[in-house]
Short mmCIF file of C-alpha atoms and ligand atoms in Angstrom, two decimals:
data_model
loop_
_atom_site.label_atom_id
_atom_site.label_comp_id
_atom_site.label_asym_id
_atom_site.label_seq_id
_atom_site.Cartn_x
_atom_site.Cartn_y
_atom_site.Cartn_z
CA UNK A 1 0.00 0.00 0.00
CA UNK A 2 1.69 3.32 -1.13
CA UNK A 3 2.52 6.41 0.68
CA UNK A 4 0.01 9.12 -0.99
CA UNK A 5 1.16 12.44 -2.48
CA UNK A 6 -0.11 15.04 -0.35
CA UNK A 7 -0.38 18.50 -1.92
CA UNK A 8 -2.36 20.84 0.85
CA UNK A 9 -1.60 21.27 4.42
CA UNK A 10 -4.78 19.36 5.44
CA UNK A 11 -3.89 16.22 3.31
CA UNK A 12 -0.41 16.52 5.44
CA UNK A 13 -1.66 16.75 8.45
CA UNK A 14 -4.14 14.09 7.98
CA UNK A 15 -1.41 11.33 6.71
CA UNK A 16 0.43 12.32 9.82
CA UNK A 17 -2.21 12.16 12.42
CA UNK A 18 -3.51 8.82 10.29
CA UNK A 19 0.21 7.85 10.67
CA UNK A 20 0.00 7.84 14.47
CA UNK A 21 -3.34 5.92 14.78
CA UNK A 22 -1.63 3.48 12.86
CA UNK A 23 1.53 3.08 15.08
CA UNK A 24 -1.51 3.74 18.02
CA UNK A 25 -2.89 0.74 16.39
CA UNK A 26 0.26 -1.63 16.67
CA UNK A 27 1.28 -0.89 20.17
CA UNK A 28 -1.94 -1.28 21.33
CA UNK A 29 -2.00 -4.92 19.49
CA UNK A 30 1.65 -5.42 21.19
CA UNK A 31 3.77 -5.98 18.08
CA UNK A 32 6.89 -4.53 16.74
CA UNK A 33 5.97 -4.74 13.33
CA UNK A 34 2.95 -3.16 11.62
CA UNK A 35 0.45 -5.74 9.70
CA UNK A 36 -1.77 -5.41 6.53
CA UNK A 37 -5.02 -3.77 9.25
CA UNK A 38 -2.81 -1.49 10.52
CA UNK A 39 -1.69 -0.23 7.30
CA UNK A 40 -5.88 -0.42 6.34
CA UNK A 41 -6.40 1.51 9.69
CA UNK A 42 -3.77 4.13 8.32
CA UNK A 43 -5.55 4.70 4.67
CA UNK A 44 -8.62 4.63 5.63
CA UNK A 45 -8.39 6.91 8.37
CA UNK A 46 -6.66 9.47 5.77
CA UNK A 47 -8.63 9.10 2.84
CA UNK A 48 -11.54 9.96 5.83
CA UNK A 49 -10.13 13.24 7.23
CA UNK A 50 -8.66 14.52 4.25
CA UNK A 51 -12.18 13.94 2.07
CA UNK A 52 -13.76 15.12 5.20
CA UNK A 53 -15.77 12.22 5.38
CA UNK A 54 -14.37 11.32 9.16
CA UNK A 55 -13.04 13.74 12.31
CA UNK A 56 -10.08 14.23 14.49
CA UNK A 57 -10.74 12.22 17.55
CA UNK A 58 -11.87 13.88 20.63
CA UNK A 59 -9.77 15.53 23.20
CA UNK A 60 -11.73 13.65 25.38
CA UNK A 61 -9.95 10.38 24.67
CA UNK A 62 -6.47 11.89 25.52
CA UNK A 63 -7.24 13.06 28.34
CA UNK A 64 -7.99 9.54 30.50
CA UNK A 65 -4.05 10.03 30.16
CA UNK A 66 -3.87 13.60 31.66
CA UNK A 67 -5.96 12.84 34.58
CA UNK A 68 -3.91 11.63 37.63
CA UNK A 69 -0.91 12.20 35.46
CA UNK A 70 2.07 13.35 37.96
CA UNK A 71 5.08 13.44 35.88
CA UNK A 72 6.53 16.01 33.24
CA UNK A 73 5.33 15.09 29.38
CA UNK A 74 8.48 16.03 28.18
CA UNK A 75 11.36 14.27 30.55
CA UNK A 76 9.11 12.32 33.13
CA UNK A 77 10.42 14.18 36.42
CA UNK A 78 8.03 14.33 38.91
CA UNK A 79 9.45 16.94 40.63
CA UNK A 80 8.25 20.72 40.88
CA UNK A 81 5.64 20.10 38.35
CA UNK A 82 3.88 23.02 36.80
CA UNK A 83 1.23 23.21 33.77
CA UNK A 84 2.56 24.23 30.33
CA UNK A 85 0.92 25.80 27.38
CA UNK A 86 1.59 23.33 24.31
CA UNK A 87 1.30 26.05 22.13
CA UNK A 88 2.58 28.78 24.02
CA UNK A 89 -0.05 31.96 25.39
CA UNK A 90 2.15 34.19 23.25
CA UNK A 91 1.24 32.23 20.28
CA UNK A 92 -2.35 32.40 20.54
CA UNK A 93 -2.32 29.23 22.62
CA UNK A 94 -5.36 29.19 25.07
CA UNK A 95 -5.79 28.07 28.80
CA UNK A 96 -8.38 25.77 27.53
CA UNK A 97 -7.68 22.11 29.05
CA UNK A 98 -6.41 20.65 25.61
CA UNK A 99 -3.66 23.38 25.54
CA UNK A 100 -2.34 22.26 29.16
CA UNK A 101 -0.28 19.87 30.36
CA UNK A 102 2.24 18.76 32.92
CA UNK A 103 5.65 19.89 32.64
CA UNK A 104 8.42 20.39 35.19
CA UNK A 105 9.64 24.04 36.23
CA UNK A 106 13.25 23.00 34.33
CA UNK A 107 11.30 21.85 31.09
CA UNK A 108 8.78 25.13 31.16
CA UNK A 109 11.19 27.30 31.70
CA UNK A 110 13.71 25.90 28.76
CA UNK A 111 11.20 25.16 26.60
CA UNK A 112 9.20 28.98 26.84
CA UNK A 113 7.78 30.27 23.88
CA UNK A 114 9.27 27.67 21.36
CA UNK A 115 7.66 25.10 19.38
CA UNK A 116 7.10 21.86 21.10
CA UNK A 117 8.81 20.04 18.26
CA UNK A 118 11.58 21.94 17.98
CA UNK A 119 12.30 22.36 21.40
CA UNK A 120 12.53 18.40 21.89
CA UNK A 121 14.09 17.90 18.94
CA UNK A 122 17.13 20.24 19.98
CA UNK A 123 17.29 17.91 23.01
CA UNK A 124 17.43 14.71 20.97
CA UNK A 125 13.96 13.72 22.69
CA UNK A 126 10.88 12.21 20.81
CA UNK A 127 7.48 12.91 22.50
CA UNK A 128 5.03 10.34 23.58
CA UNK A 129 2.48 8.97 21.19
CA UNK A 130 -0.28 11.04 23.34
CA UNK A 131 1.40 13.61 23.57
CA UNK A 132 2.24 13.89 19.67
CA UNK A 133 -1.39 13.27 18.80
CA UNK A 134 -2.28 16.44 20.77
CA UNK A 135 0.00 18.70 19.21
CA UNK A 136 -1.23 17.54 16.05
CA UNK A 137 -5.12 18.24 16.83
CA UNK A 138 -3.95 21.31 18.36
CA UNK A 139 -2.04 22.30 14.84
CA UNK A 140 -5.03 21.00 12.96
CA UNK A 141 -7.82 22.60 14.57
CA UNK A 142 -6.02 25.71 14.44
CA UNK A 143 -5.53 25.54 11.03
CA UNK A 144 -9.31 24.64 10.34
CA UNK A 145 -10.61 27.28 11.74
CA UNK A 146 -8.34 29.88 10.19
CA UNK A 147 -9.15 28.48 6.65
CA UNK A 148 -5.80 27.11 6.02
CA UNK A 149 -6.30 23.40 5.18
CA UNK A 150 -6.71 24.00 1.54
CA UNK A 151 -3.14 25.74 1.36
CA UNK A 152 -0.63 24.10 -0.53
CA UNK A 153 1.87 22.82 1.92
CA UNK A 154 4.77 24.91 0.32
CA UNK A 155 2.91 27.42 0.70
CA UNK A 156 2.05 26.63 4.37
CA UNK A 157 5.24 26.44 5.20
CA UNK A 158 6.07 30.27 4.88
CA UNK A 159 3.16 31.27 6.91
CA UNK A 160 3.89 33.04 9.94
CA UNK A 161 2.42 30.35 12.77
CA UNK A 162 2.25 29.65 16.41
CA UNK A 163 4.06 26.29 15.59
CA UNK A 164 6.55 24.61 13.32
CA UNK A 165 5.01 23.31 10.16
CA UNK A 166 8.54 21.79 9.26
CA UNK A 167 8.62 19.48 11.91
CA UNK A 168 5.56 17.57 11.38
CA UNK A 169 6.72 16.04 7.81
CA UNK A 170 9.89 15.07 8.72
CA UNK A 171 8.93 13.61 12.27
CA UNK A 172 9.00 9.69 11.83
CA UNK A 173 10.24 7.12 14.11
CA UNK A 174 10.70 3.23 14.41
CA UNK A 175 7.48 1.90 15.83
CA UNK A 176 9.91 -0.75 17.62
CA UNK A 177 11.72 2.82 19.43
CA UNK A 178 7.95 3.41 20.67
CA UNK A 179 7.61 1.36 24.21
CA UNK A 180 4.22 2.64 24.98
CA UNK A 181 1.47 5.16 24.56
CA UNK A 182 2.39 7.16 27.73
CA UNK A 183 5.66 7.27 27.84
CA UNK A 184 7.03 7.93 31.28
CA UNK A 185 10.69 8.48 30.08
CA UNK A 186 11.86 10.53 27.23
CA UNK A 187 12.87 8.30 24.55
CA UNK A 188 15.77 9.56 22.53
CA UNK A 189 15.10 10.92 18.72
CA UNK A 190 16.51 8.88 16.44
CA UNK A 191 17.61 11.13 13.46
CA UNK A 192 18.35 10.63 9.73
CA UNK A 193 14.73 8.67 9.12
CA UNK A 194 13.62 9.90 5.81
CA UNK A 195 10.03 10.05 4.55
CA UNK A 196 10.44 7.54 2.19
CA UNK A 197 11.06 5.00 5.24
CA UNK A 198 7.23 5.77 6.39
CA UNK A 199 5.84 2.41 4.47
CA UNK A 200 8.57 0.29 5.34
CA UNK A 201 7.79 0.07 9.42
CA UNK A 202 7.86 4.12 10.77
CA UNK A 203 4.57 5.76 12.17
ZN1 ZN B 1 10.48 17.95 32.47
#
């Protein structure tokens, strides 16, 4: 089953979230290796959003993994833990719950105003599945409601946003470097994964 050609930002944003219900898909089943349903699972799920035929899941299924949650998303520390704006109050980001999570004082304060992605990726740290998947609702929703879906990702790119566009495309990992859906420990970013690699085994 072939990787699609995705022209707009919505049809890349779609393949990625449908890329992480896929690797959602695998862990959840326990295996290393994705099967013929999961890749099904993946296709299906972006042919849905991107036709507009299906929806994001709710924030309300995330956040069964908020609640109770006493450890940092980013590094796992469970000391002096404060709440952090994913995408940061400068940047538009609300105080709504989906925009708020648990981060340490050390991780809040280094991370600040910068892009989620970027910030972990200067630190060599890939976020949690969960965690991932709300960035990416966050980044989608946003972009829904300001009309930007249709824009050709090129284009997208050179928009002036509250988040990294970049990031997202070139964001793959080894499903077998993905222990769980909550991870309590950062797992290190594994670099040099090319987009090519995303049929062959990579969320
Ligand atoms: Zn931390």
């Amino acid at each position: 089953m072939g990787v699609p050609s995705r022209k707009c930002l919505g049809e890349e944003l779609a393949w990625q979230y449908a890329n992480l219900a896929r690797a959602t898909a695998a862990l959840t089943d326990g295996v290393k290796e994705f099967s013929a349903v999961h890749h099904q699972i993946r296709m299906k799920l972006y042919k849905g959003l991107s036709s507009g035929t299906m929806q994001l899941g709710s924030f309300f299924a995330d956040e069964k993994y908020k609640i109770g949650m006493n450890a940092c998303c980013y590094c796992g520390s469970v000391d002096d833990l404060s709440v952090d704006h994913l995408i940061p109050r400068k940047k538009l980001g609300t105080d709504l719950s989906e925009n708020l999570i648990a981060a340490c004082r050390s991780c809040n304060s280094s991370k600040r105003e910068r892009d989620m992605l970027s910030w972990l990726r200067a630190r060599d740290i890939f976020p949690s599945l969960v965690l991932l998947r709300r960035y990416l609702k966050l980044v989608y929703l946003f972009c829904q409601s300001h009309e930007l879906l249709m824009a050709p990702w090129e284009e997208a790119l050179m928009l002036e946003l509250p988040f990294d566009l970049a990031n997202l495309k070139d964001n793959l990992q080894p499903l077998y470097h993905l222990e769980c859906l909550n991870l309590e420990y950062p797992v290190q970013l594994v670099r040099g994964i090319t987009q090519s690699d995303s049929s062959q085994g990579y969320i």
